[in-house]
JSON list of C-alpha atoms in Angstrom, two decimals:
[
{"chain": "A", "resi": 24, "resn": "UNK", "atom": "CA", "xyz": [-20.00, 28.09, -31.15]},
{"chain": "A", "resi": 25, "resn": "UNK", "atom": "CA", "xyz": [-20.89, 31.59, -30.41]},
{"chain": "A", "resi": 26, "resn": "UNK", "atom": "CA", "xyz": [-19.07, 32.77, -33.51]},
{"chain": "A", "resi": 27, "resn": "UNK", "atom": "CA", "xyz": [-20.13, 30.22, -35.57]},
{"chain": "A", "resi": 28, "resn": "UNK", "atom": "CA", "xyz": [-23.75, 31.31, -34.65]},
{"chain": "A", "resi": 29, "resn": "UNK", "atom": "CA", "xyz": [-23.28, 35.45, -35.12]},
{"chain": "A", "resi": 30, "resn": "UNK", "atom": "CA", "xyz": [-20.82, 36.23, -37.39]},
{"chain": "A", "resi": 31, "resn": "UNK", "atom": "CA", "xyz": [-20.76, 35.61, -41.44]},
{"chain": "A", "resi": 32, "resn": "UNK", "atom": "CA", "xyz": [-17.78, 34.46, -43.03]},
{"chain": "A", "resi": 33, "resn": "UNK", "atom": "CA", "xyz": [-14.57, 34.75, -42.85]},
{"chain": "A", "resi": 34, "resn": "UNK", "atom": "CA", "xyz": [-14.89, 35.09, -39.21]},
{"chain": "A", "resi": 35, "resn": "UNK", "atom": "CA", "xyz": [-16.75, 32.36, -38.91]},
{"chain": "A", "resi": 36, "resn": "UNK", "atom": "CA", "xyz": [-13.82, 30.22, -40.13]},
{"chain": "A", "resi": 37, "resn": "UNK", "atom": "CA", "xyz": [-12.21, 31.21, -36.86]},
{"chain": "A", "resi": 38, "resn": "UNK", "atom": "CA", "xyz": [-14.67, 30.02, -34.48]},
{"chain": "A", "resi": 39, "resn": "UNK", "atom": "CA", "xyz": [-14.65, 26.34, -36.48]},
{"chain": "A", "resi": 40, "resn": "UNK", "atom": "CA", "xyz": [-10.91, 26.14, -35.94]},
{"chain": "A", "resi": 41, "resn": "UNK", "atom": "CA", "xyz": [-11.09, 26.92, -32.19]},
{"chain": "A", "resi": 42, "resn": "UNK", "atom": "CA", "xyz": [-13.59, 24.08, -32.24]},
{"chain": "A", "resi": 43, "resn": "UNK", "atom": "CA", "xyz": [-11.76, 21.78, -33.87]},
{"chain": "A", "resi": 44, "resn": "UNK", "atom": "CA", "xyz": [-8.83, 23.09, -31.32]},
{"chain": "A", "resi": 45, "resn": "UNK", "atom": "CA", "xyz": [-10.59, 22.43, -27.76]},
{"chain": "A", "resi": 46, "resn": "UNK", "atom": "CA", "xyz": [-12.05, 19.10, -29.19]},
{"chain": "A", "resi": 47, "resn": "UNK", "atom": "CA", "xyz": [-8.51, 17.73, -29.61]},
{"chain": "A", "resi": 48, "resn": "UNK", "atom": "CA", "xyz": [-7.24, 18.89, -26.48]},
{"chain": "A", "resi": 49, "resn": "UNK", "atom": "CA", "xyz": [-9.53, 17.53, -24.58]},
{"chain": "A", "resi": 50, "resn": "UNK", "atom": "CA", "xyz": [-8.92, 14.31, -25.93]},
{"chain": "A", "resi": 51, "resn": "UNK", "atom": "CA", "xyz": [-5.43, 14.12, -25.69]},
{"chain": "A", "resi": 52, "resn": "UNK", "atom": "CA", "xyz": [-6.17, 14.66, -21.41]},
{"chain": "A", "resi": 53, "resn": "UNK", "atom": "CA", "xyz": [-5.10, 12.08, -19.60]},
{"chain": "A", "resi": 54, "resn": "UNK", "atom": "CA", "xyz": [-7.70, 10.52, -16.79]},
{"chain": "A", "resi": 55, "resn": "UNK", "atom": "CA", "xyz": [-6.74, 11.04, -13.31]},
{"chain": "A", "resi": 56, "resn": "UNK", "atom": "CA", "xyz": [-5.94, 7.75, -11.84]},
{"chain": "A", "resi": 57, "resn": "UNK", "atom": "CA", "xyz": [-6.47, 8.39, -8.03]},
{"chain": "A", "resi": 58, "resn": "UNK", "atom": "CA", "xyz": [-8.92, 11.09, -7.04]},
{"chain": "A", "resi": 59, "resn": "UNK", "atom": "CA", "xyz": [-8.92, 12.65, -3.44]},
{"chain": "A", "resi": 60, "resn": "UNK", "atom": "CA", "xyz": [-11.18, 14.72, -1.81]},
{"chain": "A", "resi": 61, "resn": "UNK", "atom": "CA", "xyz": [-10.46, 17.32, 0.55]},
{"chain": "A", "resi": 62, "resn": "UNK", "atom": "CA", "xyz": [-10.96, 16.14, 3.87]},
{"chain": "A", "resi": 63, "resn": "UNK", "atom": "CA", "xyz": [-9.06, 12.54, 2.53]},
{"chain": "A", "resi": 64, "resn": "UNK", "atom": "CA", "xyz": [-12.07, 10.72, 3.33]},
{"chain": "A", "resi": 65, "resn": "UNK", "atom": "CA", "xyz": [-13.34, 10.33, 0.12]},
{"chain": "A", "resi": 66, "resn": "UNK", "atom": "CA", "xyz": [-10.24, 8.19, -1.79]},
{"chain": "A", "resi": 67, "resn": "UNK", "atom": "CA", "xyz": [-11.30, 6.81, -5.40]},
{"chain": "A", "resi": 68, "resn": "UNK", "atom": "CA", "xyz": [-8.90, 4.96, -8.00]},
{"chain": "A", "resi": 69, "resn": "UNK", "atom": "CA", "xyz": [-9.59, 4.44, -11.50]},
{"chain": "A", "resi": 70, "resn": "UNK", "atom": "CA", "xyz": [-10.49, 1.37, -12.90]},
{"chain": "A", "resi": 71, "resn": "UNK", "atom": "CA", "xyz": [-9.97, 0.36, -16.50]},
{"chain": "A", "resi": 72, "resn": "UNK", "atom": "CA", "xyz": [-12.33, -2.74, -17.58]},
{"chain": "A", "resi": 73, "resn": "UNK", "atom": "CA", "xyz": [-15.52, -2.18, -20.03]},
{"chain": "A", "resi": 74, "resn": "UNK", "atom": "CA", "xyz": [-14.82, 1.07, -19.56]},
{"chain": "A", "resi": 75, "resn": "UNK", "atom": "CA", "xyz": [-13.26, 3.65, -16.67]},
{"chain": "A", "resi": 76, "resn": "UNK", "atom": "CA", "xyz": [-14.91, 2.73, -13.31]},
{"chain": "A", "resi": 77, "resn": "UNK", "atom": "CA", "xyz": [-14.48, 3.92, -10.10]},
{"chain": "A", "resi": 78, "resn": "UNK", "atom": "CA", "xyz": [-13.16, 2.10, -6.67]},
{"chain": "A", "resi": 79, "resn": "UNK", "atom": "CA", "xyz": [-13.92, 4.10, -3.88]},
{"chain": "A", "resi": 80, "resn": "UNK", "atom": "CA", "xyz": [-12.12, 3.78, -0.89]},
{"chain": "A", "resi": 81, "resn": "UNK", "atom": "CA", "xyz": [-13.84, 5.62, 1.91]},
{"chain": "A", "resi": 82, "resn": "UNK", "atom": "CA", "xyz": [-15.18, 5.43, 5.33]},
{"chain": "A", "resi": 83, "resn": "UNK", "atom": "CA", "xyz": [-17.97, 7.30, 4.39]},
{"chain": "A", "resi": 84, "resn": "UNK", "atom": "CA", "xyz": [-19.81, 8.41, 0.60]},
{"chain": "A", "resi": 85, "resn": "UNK", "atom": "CA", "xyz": [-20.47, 12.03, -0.05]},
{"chain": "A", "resi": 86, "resn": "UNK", "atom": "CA", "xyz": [-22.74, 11.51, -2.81]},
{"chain": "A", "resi": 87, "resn": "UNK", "atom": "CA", "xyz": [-21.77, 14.82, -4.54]},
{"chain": "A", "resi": 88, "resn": "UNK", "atom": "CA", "xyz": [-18.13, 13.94, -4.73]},
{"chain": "A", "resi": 89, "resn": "UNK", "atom": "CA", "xyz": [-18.37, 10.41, -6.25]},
{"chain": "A", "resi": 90, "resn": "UNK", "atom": "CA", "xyz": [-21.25, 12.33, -8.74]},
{"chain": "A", "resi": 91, "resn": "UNK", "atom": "CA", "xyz": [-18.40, 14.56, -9.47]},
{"chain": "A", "resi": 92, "resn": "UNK", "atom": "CA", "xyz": [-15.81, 12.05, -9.71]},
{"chain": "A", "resi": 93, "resn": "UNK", "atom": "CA", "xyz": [-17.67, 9.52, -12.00]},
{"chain": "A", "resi": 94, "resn": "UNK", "atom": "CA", "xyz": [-18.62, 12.58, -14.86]},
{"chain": "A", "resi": 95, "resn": "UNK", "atom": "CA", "xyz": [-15.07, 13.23, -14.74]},
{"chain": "A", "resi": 96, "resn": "UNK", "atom": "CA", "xyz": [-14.10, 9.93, -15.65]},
{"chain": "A", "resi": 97, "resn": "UNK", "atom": "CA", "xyz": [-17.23, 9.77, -18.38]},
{"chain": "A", "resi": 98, "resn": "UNK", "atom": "CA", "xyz": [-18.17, 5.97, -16.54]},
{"chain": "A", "resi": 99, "resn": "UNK", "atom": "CA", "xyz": [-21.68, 4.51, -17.00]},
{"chain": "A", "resi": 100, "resn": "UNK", "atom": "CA", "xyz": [-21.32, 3.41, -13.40]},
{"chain": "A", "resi": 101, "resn": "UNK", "atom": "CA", "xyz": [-24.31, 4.57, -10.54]},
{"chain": "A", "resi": 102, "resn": "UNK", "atom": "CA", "xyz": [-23.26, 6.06, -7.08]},
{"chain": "A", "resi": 103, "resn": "UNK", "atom": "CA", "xyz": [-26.20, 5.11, -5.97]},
{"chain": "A", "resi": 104, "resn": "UNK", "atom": "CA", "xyz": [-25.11, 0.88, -6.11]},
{"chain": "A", "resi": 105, "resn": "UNK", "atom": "CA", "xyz": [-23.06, 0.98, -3.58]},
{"chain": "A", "resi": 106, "resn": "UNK", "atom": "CA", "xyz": [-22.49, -3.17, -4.53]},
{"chain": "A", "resi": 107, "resn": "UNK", "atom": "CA", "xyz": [-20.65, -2.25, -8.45]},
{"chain": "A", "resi": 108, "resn": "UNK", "atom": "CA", "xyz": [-18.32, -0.10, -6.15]},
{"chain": "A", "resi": 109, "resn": "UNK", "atom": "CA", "xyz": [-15.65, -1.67, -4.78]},
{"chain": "A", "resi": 110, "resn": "UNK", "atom": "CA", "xyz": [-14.99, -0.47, -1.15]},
{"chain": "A", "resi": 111, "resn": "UNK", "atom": "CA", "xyz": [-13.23, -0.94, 1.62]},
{"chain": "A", "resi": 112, "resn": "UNK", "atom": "CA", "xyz": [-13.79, 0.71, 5.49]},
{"chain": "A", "resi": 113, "resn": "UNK", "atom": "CA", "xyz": [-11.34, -0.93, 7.66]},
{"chain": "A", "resi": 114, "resn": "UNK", "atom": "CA", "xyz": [-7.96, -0.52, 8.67]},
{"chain": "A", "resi": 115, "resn": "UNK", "atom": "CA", "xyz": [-4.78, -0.23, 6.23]},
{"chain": "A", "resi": 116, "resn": "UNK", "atom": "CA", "xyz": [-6.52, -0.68, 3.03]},
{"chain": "A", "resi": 117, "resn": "UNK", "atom": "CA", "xyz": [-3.83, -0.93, 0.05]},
{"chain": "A", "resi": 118, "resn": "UNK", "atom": "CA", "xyz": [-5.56, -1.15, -3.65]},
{"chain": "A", "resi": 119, "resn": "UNK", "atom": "CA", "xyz": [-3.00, -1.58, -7.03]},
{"chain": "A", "resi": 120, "resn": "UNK", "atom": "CA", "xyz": [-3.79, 1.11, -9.96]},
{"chain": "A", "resi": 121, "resn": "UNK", "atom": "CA", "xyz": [-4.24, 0.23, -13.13]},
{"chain": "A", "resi": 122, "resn": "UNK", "atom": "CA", "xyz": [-0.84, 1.43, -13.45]},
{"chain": "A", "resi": 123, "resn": "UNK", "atom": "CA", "xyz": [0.16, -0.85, -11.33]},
{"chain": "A", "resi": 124, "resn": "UNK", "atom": "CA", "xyz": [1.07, 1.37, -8.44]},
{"chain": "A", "resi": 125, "resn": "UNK", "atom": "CA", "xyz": [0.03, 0.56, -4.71]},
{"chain": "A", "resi": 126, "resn": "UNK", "atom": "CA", "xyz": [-1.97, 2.70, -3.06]},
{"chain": "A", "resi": 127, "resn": "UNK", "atom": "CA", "xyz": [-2.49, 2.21, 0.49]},
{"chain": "A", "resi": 128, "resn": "UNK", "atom": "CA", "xyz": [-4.71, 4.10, 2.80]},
{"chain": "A", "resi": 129, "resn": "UNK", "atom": "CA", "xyz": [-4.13, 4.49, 6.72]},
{"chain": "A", "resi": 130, "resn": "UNK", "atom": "CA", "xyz": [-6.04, 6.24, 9.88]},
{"chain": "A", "resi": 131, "resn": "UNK", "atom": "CA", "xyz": [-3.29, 6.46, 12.13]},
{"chain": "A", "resi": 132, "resn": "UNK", "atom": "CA", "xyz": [0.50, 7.37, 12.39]},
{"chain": "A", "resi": 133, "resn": "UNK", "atom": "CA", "xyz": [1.11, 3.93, 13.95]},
{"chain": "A", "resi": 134, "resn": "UNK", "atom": "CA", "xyz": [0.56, 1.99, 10.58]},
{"chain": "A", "resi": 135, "resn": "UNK", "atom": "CA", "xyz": [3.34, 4.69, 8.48]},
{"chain": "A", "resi": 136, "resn": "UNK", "atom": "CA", "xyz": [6.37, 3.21, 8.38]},
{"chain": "A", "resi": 137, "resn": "UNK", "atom": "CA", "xyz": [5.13, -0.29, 6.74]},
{"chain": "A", "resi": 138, "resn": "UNK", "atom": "CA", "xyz": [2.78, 1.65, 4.28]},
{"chain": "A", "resi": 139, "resn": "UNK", "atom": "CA", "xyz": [6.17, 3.67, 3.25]},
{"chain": "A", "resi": 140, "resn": "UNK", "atom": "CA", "xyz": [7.85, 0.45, 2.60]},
{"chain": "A", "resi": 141, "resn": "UNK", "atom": "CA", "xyz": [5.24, -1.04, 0.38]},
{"chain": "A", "resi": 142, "resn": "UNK", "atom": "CA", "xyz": [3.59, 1.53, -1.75]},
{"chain": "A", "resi": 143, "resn": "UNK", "atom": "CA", "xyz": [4.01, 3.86, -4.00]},
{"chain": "A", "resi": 144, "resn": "UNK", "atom": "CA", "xyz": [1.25, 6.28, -2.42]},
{"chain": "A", "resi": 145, "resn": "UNK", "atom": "CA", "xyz": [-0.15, 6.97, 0.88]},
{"chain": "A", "resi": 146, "resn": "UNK", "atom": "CA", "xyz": [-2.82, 8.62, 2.16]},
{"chain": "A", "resi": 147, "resn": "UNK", "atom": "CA", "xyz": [-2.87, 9.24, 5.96]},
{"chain": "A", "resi": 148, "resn": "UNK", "atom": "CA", "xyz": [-6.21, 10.22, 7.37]},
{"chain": "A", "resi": 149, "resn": "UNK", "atom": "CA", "xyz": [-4.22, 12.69, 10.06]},
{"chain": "A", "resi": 150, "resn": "UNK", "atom": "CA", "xyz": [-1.66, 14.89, 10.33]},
{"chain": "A", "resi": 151, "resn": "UNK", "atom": "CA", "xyz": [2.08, 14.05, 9.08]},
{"chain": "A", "resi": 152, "resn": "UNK", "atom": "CA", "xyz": [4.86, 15.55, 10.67]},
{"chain": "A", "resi": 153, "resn": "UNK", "atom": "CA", "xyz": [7.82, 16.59, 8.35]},
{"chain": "A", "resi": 154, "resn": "UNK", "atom": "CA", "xyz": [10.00, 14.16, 9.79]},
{"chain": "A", "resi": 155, "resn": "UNK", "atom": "CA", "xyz": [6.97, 11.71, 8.40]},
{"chain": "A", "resi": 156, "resn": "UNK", "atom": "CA", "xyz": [7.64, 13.54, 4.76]},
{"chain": "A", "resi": 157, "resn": "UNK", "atom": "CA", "xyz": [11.32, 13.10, 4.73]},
{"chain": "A", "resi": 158, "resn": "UNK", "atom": "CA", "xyz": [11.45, 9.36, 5.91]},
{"chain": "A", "resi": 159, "resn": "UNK", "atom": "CA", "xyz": [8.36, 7.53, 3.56]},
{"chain": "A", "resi": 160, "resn": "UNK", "atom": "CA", "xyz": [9.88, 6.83, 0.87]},
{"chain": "A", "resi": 161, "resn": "UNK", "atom": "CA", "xyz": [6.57, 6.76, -1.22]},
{"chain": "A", "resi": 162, "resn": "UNK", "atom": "CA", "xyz": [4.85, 10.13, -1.88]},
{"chain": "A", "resi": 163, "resn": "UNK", "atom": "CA", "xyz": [2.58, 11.16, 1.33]},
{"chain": "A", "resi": 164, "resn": "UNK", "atom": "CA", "xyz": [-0.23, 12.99, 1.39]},
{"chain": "A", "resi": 165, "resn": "UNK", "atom": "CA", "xyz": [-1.83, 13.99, 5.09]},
{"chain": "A", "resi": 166, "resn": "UNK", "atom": "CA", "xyz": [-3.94, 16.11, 6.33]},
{"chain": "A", "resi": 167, "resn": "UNK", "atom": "CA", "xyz": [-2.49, 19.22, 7.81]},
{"chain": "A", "resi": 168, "resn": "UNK", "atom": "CA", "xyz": [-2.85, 20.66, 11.17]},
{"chain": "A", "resi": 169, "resn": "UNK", "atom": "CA", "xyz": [-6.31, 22.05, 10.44]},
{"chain": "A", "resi": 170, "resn": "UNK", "atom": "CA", "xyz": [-7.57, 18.87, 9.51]},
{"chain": "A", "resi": 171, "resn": "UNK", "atom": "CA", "xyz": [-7.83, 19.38, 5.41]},
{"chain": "A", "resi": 172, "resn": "UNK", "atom": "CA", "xyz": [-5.48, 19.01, 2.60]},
{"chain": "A", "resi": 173, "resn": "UNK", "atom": "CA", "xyz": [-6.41, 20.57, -0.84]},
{"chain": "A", "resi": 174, "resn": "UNK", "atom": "CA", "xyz": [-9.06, 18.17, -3.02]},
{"chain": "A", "resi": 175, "resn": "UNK", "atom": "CA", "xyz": [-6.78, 16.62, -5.81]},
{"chain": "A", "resi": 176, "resn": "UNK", "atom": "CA", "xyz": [-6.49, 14.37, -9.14]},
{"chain": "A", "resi": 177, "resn": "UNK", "atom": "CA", "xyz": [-3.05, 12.41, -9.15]},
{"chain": "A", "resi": 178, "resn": "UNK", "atom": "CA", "xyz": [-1.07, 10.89, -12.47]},
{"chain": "A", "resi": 179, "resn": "UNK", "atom": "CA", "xyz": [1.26, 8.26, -12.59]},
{"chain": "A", "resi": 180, "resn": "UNK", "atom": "CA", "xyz": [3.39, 9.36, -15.10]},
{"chain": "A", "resi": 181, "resn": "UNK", "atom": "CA", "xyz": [7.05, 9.22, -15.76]},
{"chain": "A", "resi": 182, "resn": "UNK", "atom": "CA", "xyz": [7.81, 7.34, -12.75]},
{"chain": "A", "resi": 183, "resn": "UNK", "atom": "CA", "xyz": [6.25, 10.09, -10.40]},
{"chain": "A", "resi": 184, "resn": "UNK", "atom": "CA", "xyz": [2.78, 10.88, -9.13]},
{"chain": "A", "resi": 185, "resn": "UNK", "atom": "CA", "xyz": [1.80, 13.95, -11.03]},
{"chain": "A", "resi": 186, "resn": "UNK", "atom": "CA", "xyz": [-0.86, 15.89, -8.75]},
{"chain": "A", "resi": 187, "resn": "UNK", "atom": "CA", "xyz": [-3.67, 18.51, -10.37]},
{"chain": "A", "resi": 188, "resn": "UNK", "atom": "CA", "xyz": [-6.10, 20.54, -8.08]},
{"chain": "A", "resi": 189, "resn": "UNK", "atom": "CA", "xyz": [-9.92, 19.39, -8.46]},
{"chain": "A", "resi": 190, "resn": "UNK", "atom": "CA", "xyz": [-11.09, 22.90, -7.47]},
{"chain": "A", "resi": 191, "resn": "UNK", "atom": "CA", "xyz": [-10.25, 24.57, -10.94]}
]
């Protein structure tokens, strides 16, 4: 825009090309489908009905995450009504993607080995041991000894979770 604003011509030809550029490559990104925050208490999964939505699964809101999280997915959708988010707050809490992966979500070690059999995904709200890593058989992300794990976007693609940072 810059050089479509200050220079004349020809130049200006170049800035209207890298315009026409970054518009098609941002188009062509694909939406995250499960979005985790940094401390793993904040857990939201794309929906896909009038339009991308959010589920948030999460013991707790941090209002500037979901904020965040909702421009990223361009959804009409509030964070302040709670009730058009889907939640849950207890327990094992296992959600399907719209790509039809399970996702399940888990506070303790105790409930690992059955969330490994039947998902795709898990989120453990404490630490993992490598022995945890090796045996679940669905990709596992835990917190690490100091109690965080990097804030992430993952992708279902190709028959693998594909994972992005969220702190570009």
């Amino acid at each position: 825009l810059f050089s479509l604003a200050i220079f004349r011509a020809p130049w200006r030809l170049v800035g209207a090309a890298l315009l026409l550029f970054s518009a098609a490559v941002g188009q062509n990104q694909k939406l995250p489908d499960v979005m985790i925050s940094r401390d793993l208490r904040n857990v939201g999964v794309r929906l896909d009905g009038n339009g991308p939505a959010l589920a948030l699964l999460s013991k707790r809101r941090d209002q500037f995450t979901v904020d965040a999280w909702l421009r990223v997915l361009a959804s009409r959708q509030d964070a302040r009504d709670q009730a058009l988010i889907p939640q849950c707050n207890k327990g094992p809490c296992q959600v399907t993607t719209e790509g039809g992966q399970v996702l399940t979500i888990i506070d303790e070690a105790f409930h690992l080995p059955s969330a490994c059999r039947s998902s795709t995904l898990v989120v453990m709200r404490a630490p993992a041991s490598t022995v945890d890593h090796e045996q679940c058989r669905a990709r596992l992300i835990a917190l690490d000894r100091s109690g965080q794990h990097p804030a992430m976007f993952l992708r279902w693609e190709k028959g693998t979770w594909s994972e992005e940072s969220a702190t570009r």
